[in-house]
mmCIF file of C-alpha atoms in Angstrom:
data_model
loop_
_atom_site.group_PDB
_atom_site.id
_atom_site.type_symbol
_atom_site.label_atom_id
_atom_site.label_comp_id
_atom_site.label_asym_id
_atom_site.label_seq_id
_atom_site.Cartn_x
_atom_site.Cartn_y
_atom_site.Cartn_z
ATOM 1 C CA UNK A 1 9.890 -5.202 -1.486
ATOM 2 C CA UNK A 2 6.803 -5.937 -3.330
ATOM 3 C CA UNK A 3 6.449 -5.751 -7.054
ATOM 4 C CA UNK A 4 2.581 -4.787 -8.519
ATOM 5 C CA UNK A 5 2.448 -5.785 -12.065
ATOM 6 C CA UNK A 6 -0.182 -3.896 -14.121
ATOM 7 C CA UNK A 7 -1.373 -5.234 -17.706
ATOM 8 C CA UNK A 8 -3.806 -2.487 -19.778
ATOM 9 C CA UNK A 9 -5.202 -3.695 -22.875
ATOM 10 C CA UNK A 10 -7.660 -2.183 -25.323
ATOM 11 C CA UNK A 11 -9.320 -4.206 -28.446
ATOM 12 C CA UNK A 12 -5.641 -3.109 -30.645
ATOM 13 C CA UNK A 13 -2.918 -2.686 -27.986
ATOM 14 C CA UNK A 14 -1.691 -3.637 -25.325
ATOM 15 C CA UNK A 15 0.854 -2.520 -21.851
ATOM 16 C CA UNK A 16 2.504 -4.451 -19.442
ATOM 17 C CA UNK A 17 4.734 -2.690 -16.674
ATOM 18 C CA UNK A 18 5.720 -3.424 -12.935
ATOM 19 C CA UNK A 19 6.786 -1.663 -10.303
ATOM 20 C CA UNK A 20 8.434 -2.613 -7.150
ATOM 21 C CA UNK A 21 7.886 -0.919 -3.719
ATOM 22 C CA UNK A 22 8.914 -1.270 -0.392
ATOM 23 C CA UNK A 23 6.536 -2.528 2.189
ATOM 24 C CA UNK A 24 5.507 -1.062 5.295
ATOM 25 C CA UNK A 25 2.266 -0.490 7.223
ATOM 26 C CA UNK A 26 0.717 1.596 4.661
ATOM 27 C CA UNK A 27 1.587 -0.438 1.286
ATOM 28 C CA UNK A 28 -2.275 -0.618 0.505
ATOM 29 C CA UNK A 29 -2.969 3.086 0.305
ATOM 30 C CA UNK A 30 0.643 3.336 -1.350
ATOM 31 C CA UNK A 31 -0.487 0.399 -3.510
ATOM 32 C CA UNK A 32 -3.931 2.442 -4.089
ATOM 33 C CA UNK A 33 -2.002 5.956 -5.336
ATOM 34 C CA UNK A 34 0.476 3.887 -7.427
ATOM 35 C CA UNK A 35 -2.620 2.653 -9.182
ATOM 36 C CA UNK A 36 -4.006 6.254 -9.667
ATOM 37 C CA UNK A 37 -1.378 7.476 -11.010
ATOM 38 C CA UNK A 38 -0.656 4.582 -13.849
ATOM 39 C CA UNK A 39 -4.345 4.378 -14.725
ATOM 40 C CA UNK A 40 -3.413 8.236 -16.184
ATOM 41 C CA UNK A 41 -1.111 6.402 -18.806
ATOM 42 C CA UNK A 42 -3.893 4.979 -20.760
ATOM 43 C CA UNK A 43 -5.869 7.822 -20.919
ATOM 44 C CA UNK A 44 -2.944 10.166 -21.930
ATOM 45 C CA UNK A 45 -2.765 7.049 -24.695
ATOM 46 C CA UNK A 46 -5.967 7.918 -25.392
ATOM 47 C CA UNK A 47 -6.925 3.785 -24.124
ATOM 48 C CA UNK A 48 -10.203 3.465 -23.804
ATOM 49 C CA UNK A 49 -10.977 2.384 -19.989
ATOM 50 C CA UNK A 50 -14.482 2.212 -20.936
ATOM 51 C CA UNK A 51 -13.497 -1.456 -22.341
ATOM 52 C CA UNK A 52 -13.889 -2.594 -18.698
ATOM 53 C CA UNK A 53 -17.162 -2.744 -18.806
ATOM 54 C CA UNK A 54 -16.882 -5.076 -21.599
ATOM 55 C CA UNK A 55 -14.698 -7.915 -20.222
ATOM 56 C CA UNK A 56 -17.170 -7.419 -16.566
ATOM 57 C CA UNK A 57 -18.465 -10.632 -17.210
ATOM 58 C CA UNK A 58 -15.528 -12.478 -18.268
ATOM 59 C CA UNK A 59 -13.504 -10.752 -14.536
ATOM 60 C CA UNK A 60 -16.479 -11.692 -12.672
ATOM 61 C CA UNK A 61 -16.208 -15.365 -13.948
ATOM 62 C CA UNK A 62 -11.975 -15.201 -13.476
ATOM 63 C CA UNK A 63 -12.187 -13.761 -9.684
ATOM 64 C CA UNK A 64 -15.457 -16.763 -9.057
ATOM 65 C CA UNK A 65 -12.657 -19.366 -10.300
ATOM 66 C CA UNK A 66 -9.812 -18.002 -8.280
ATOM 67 C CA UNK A 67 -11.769 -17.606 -5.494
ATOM 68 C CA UNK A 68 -12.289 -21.618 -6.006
ATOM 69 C CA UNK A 69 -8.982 -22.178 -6.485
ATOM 70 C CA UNK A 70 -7.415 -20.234 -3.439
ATOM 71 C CA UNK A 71 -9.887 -22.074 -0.778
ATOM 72 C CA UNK A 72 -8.696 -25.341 -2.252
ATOM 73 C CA UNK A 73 -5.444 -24.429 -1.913
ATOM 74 C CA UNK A 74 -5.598 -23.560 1.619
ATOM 75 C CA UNK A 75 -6.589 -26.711 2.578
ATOM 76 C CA UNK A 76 -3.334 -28.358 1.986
ATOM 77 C CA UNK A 77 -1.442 -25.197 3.356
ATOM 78 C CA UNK A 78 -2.785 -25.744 6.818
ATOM 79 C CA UNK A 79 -2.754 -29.587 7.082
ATOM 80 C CA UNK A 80 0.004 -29.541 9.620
ATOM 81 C CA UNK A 81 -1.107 -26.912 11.442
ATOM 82 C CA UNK A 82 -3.444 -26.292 14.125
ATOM 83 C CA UNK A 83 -7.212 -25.684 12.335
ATOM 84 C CA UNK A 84 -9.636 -23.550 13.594
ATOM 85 C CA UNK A 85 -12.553 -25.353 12.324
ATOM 86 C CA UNK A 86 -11.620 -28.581 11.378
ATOM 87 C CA UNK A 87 -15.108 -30.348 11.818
ATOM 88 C CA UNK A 88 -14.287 -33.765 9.804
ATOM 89 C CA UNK A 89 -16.446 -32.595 6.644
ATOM 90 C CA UNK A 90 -14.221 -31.523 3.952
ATOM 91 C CA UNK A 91 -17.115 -29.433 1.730
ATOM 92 C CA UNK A 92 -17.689 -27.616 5.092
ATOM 93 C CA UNK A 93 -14.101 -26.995 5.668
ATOM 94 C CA UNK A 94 -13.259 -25.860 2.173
ATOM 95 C CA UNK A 95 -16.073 -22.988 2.194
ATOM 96 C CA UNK A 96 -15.544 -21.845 5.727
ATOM 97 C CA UNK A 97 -11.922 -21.866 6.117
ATOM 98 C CA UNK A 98 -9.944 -24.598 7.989
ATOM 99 C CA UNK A 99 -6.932 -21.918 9.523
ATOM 100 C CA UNK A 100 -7.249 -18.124 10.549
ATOM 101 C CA UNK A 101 -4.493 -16.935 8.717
ATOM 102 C CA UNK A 102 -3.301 -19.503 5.757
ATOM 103 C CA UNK A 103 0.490 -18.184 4.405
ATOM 104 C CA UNK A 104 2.810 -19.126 1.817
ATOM 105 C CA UNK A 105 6.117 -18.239 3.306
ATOM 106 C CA UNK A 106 5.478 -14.875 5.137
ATOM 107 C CA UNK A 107 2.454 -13.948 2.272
ATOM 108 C CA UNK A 108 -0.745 -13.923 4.248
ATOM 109 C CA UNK A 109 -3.788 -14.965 1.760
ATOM 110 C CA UNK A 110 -6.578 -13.321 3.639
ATOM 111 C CA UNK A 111 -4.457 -9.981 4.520
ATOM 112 C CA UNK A 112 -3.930 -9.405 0.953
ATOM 113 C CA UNK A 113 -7.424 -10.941 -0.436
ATOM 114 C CA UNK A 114 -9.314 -8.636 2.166
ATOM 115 C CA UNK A 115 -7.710 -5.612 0.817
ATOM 116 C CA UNK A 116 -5.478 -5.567 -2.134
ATOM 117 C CA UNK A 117 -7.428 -7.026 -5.329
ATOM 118 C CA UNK A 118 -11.146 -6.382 -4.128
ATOM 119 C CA UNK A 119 -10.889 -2.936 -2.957
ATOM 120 C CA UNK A 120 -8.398 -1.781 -5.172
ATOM 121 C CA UNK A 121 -10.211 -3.792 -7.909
ATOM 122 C CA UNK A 122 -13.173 -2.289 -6.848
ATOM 123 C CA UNK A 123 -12.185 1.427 -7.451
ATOM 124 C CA UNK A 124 -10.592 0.532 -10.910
ATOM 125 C CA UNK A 125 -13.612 -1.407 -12.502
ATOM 126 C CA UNK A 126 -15.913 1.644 -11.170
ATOM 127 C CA UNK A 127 -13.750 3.760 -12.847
ATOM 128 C CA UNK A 128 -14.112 1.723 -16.126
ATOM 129 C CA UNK A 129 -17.925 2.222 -15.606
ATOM 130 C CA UNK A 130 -17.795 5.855 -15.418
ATOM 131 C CA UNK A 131 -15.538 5.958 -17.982
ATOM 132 C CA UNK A 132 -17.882 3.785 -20.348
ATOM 133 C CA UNK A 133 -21.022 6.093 -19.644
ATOM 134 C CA UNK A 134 -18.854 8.862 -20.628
ATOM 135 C CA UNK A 135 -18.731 7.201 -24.199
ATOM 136 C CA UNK A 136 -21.917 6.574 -24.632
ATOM 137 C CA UNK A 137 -23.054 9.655 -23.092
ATOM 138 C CA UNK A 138 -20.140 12.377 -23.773
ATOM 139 C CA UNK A 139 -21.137 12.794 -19.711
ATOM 140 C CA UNK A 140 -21.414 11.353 -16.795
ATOM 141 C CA UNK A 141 -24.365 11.133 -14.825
ATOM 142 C CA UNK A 142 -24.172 12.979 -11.381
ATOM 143 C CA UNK A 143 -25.636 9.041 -9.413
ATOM 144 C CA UNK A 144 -22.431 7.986 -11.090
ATOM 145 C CA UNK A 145 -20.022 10.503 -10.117
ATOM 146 C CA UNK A 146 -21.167 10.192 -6.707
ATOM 147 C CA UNK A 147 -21.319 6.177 -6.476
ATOM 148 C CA UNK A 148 -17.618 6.513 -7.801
ATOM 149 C CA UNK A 149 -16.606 8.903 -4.798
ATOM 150 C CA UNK A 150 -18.372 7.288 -2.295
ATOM 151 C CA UNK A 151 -16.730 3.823 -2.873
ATOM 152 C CA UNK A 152 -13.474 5.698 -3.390
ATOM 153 C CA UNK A 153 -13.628 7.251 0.167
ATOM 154 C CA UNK A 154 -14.755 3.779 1.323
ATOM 155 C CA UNK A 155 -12.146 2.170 0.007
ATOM 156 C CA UNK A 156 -9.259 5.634 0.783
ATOM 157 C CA UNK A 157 -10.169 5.160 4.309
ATOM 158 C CA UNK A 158 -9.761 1.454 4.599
ATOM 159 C CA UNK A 159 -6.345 1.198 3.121
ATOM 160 C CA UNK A 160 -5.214 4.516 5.062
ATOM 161 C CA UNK A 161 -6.563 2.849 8.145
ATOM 162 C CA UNK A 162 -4.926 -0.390 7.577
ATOM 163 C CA UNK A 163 -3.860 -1.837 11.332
ATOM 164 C CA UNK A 164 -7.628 -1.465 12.161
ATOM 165 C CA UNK A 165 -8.186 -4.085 9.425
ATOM 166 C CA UNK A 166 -6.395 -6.066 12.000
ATOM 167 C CA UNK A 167 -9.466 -5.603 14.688
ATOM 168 C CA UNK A 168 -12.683 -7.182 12.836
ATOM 169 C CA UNK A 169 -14.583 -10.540 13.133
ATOM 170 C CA UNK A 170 -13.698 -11.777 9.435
ATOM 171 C CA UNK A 171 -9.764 -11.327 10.163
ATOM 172 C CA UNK A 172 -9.414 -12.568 14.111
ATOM 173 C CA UNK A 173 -12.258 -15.092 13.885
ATOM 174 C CA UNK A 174 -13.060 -16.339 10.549
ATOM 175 C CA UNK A 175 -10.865 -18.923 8.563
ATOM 176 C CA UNK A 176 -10.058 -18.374 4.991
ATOM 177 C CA UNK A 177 -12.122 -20.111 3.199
ATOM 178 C CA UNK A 178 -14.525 -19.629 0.026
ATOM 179 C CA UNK A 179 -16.692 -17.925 1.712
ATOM 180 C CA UNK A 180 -13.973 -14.860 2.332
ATOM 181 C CA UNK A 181 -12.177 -15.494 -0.783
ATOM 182 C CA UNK A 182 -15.473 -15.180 -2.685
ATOM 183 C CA UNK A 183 -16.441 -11.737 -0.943
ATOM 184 C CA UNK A 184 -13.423 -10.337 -1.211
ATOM 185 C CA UNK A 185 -12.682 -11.357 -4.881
ATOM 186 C CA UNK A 186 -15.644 -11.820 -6.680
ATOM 187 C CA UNK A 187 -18.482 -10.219 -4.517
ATOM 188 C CA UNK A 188 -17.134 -6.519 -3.455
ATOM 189 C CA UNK A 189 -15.489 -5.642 -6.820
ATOM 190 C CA UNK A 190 -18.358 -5.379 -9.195
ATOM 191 C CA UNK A 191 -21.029 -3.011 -9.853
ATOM 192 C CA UNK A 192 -24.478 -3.056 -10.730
ATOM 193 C CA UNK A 193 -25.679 -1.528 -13.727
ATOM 194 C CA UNK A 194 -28.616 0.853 -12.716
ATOM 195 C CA UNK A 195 -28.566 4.138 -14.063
ATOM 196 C CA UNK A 196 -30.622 6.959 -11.878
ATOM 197 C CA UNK A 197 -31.283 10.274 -12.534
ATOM 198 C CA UNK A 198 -30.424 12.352 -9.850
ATOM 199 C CA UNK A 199 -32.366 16.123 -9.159
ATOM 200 C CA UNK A 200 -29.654 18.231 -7.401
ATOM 201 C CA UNK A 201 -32.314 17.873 -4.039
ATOM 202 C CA UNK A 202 -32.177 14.069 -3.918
ATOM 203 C CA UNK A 203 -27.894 14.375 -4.471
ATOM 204 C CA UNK A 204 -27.477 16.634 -1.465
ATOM 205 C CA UNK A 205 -30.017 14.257 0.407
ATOM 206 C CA UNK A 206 -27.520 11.085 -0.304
ATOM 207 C CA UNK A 207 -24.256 12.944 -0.152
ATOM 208 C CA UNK A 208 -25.567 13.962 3.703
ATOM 209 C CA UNK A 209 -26.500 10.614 3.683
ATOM 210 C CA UNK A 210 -23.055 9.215 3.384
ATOM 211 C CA UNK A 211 -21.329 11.892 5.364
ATOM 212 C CA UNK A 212 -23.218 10.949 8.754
ATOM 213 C CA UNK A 213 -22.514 7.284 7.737
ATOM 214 C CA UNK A 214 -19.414 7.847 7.248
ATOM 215 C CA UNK A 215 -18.587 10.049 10.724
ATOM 216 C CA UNK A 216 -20.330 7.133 12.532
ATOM 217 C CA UNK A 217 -18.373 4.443 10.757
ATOM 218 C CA UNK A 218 -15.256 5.968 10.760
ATOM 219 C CA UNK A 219 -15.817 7.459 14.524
ATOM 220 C CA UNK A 220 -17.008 4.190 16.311
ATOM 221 C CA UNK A 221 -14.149 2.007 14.131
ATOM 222 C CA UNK A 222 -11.452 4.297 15.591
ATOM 223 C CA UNK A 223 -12.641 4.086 19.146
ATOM 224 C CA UNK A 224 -13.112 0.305 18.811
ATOM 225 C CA UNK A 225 -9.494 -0.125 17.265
ATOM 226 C CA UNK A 226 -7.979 2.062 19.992
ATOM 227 C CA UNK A 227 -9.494 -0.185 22.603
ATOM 228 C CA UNK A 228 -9.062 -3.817 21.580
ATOM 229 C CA UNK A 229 -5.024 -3.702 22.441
ATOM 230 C CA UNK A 230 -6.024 -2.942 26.036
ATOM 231 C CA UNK A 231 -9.648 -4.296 26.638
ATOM 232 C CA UNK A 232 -7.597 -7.557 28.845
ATOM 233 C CA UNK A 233 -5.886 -4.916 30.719
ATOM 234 C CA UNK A 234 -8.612 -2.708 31.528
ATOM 235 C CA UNK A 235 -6.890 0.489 31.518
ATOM 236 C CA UNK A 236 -8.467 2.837 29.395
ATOM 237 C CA UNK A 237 -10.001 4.988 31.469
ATOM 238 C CA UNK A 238 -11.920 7.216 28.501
ATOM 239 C CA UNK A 239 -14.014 3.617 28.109
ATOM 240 C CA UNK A 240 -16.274 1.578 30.515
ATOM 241 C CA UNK A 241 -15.618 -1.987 29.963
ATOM 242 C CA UNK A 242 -17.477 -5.438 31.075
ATOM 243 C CA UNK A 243 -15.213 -8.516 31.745
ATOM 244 C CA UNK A 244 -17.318 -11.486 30.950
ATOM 245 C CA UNK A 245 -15.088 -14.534 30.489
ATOM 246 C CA UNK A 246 -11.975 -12.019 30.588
ATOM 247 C CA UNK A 247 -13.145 -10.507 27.284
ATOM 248 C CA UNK A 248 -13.534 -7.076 27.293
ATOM 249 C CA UNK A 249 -16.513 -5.473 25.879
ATOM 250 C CA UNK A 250 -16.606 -1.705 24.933
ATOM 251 C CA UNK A 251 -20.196 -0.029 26.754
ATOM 252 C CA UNK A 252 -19.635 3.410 26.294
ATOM 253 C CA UNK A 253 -18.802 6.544 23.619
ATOM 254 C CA UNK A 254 -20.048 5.296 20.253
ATOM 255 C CA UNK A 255 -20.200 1.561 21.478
ATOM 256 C CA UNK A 256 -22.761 3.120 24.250
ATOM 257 C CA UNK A 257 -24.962 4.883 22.443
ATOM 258 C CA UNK A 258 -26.103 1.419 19.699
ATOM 259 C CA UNK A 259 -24.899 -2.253 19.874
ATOM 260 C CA UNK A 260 -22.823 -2.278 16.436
ATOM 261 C CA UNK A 261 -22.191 1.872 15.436
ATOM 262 C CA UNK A 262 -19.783 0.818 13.033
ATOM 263 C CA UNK A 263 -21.932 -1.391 11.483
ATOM 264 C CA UNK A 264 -24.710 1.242 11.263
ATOM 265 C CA UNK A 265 -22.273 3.838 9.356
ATOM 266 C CA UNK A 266 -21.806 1.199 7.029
ATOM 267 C CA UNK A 267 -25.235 0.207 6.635
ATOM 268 C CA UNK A 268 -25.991 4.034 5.786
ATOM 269 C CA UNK A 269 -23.217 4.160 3.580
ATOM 270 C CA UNK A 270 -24.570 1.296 1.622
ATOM 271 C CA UNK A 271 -28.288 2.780 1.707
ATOM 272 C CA UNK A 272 -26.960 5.859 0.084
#
């Protein structure tokens, strides 16, 4: 089982609860809705969420120091074991990762850095934003709402689709170093403060926007994720495949029509 401790805090109170789960493949999406439904406590409290937006800068500096801390302590984790980029220049090491997958016990660091804290983070301090304009405002502005949902479903669909996390460059190619721990901490989490004003035209324009980014990114990640547990076997028919170096390379459906579709989705995703 795995226990998620929560702390809320305003400027006069103050909440600290846990509560302990079992885990299975989909603990991050279970670990998302648990999250949703305690963030309703404060507000029933009447806790004003819109204090996020007033510790941002002191988060942002907390996740930049952990992020330090984590890729200095996965140095010594992985001494005795078999580095993946172990190039004799400690600075080097330390920011790109010496080992694939540094653990303490059975507790992968990268796993839970790649998904837990920055997305999850990520929905809760966006939250806080919205929740801040709402103060100042008594509304929130409709580039707001939809920057909120958009990261939501980003984030919804990652942690429902959790094995495919499995499948990407940064998890079976990339040590764990600062550069990861950085990203995932300190760099994905925190949003820009640039209001827009939105006519209903230019709203439809973005959410259509997002939609086809979405359908390719979520499309071309599926087919991608079905594929890699077979590609040295070849025996997916539905897919053409190249064997250079016995590594197989997916040529057709999404993969056939544009190098990196997934990639693409994302990049619209972003844009909108």
């Amino acid at each position: 089982s795995l226990t998620l401790s929560y702390a809320l805090w305003s400027k006069d109170s103050f909440i600290f609860f846990s509560v302990s789960i079992v885990l299975s493949s989909s603990t991050g999406f279970h670990a998302l809705c648990i999250t949703a439904v305690l963030l309703t406590l404060p507000l029933w409290l009447g806790m004003p969420l819109g204090y996020l937006f007033e510790l941002l800068l002191p988060l942002a500096v907390c996740a930049i120091g952990v992020s330090f801390l984590l890729s200095a302590l996965s140095g010594p984790l992985t001494m005795l074991k078999p580095a993946i980029s172990h190039t004799g220049n400690p600075l080097y090491d330390l920011f790109m990762g010496r080992e694939l997958n540094p653990q303490i016990g059975s507790f992968d660091l990268k796993y839970f850095c790649e998904l837990r804290p920055g997305l999850i983070g990520w929905v809760v301090i966006n939250l806080g934003m919205l929740m801040k304009e709402v103060e100042l405002r008594d509304s929130a502005s409709l580039a707001m709402i939809l920057v909120n949902s958009f990261q939501l479903l980003y984030v919804a669909d990652a942690l429902w689709n959790e094995e495919a996390v499995l499948t990407p460059m940064d998890i079976v190619h990339d040590g764990f170093g600062f550069v990861l721990a950085f990203g995932d901490l300190a760099w994905v989490p925190f949003l820009v403060v640039h209001p827009q004003s939105l006519s209903p035209l230019g709203a439809t324009a973005i959410v259509t926007l997002n939609g086809v980014g979405y359908y390719i990114f979520r499309k071309s990640n599926s087919q991608k994720n079905q594929f890699r547990p077979y590609a040295s076997q070849c025996c997916m028919l539905v897919f053409k495949l190249l064997l250079p170096q016995q590594r197989g390379l997916l040529v057709s459906g999404w993969w056939g029509l544009v190098r990196h579709p997934n990639y693409l989705g994302d990049l619209l995703m972003a844009l909108a």
